[in-house]
mmCIF file of C-alpha atoms in Angstrom:
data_model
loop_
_atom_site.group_PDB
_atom_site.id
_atom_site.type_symbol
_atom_site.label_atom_id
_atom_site.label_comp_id
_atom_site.label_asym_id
_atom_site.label_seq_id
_atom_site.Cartn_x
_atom_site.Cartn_y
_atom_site.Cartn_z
ATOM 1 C CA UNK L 734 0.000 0.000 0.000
ATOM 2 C CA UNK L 735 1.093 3.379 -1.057
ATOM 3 C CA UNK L 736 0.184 6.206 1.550
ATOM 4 C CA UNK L 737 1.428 10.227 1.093
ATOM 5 C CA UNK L 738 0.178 12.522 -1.126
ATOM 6 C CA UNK L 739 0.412 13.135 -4.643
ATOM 7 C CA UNK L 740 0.312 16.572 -5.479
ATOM 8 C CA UNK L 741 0.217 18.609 -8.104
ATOM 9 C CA UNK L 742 0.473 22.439 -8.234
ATOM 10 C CA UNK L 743 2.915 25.893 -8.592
ATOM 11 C CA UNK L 744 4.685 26.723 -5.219
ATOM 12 C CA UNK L 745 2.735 29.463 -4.720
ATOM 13 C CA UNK L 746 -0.392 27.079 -4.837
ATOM 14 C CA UNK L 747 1.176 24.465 -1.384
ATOM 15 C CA UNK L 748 2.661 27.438 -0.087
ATOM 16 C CA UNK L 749 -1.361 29.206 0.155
ATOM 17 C CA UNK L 750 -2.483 25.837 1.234
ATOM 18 C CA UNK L 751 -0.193 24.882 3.781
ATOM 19 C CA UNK L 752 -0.215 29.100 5.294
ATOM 20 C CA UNK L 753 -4.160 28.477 5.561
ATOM 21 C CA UNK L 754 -3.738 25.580 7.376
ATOM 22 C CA UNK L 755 -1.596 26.866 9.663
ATOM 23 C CA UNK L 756 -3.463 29.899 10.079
ATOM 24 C CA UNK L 757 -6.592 28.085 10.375
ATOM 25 C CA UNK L 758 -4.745 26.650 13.964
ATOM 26 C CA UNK L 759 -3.687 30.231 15.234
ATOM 27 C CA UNK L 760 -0.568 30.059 13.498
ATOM 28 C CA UNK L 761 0.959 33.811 12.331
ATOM 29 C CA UNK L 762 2.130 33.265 8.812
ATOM 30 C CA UNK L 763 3.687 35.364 5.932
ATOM 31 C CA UNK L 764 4.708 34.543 2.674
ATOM 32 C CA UNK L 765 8.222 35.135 1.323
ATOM 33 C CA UNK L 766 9.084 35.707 -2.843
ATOM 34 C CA UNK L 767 12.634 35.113 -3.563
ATOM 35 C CA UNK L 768 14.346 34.804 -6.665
ATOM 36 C CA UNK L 769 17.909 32.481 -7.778
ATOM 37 C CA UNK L 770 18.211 34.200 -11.385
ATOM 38 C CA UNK L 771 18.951 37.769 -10.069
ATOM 39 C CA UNK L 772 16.145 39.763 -11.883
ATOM 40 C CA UNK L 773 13.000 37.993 -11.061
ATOM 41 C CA UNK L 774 11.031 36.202 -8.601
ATOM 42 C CA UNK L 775 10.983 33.000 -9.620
ATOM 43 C CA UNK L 776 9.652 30.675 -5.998
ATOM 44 C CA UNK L 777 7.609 31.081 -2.849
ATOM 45 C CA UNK L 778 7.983 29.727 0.263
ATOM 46 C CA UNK L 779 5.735 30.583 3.373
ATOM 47 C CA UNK L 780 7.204 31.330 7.079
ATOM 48 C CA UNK L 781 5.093 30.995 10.162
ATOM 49 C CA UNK L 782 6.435 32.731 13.654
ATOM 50 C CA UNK L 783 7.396 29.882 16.980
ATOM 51 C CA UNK L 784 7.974 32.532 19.686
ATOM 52 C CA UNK L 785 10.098 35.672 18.504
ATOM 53 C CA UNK L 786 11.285 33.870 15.340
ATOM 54 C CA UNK L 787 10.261 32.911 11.617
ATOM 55 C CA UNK L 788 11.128 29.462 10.259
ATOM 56 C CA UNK L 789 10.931 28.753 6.415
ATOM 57 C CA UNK L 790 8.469 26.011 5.709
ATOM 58 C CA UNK L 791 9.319 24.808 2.106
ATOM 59 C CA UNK L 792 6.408 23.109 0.473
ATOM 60 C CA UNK L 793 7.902 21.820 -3.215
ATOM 61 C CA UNK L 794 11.515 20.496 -1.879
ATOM 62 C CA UNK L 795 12.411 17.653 0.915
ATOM 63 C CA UNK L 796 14.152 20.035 3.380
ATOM 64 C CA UNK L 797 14.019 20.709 7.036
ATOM 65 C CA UNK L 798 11.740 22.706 8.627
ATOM 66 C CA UNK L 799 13.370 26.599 9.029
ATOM 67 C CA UNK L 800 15.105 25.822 5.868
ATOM 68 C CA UNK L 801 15.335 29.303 3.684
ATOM 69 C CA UNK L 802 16.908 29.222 0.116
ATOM 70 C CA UNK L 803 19.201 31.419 -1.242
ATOM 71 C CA UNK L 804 17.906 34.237 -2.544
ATOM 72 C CA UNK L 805 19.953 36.389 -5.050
ATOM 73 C CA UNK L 806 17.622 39.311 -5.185
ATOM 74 C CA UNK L 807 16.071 40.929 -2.383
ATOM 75 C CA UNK L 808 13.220 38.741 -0.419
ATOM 76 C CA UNK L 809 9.292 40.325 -1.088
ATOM 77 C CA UNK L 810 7.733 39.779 2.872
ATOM 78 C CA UNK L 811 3.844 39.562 2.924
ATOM 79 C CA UNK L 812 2.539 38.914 6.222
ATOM 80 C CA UNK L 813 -1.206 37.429 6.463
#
């Protein structure tokens, strides 16, 4: 038996379903834009706040939670 999920969708699609989710819990959440090409935003990632800090929750790679990527432009911050 196969379990998990098999999804299908932009970043910016998990990102806005995983940030309503969270927020649906009482967690504060803001989305980041960043961009790796050094002209445009090209991926979005959300953030939610534990305490005084934001951790990067990645939604399209296998990474740790509080894992950022390297952004070669500067970030676009949009809290919810």
């Amino acid at each position: 038996t196969r379990t998990g999920w098999n999804v299908l969708g932009a970043g910016d699609d998990m990102a806005l379903l995983a940030g309503t989710l969270l927020s649906s819990i009482g967690h504060p959440v803001r989305y980041v834009a960043t961009g790796s090409n050094g002209a445009d935003y090209d991926h979005v990632y959300l953030e939610t706040k534990v305490g005084t800090r934001w951790f990067g929750i990645e939604t399209t790679e296998n990474v740790a939670f509080g894992w950022k990527p390297i952004s070669t432009i500067l970030p676009m911050v949009r809290h919810v």
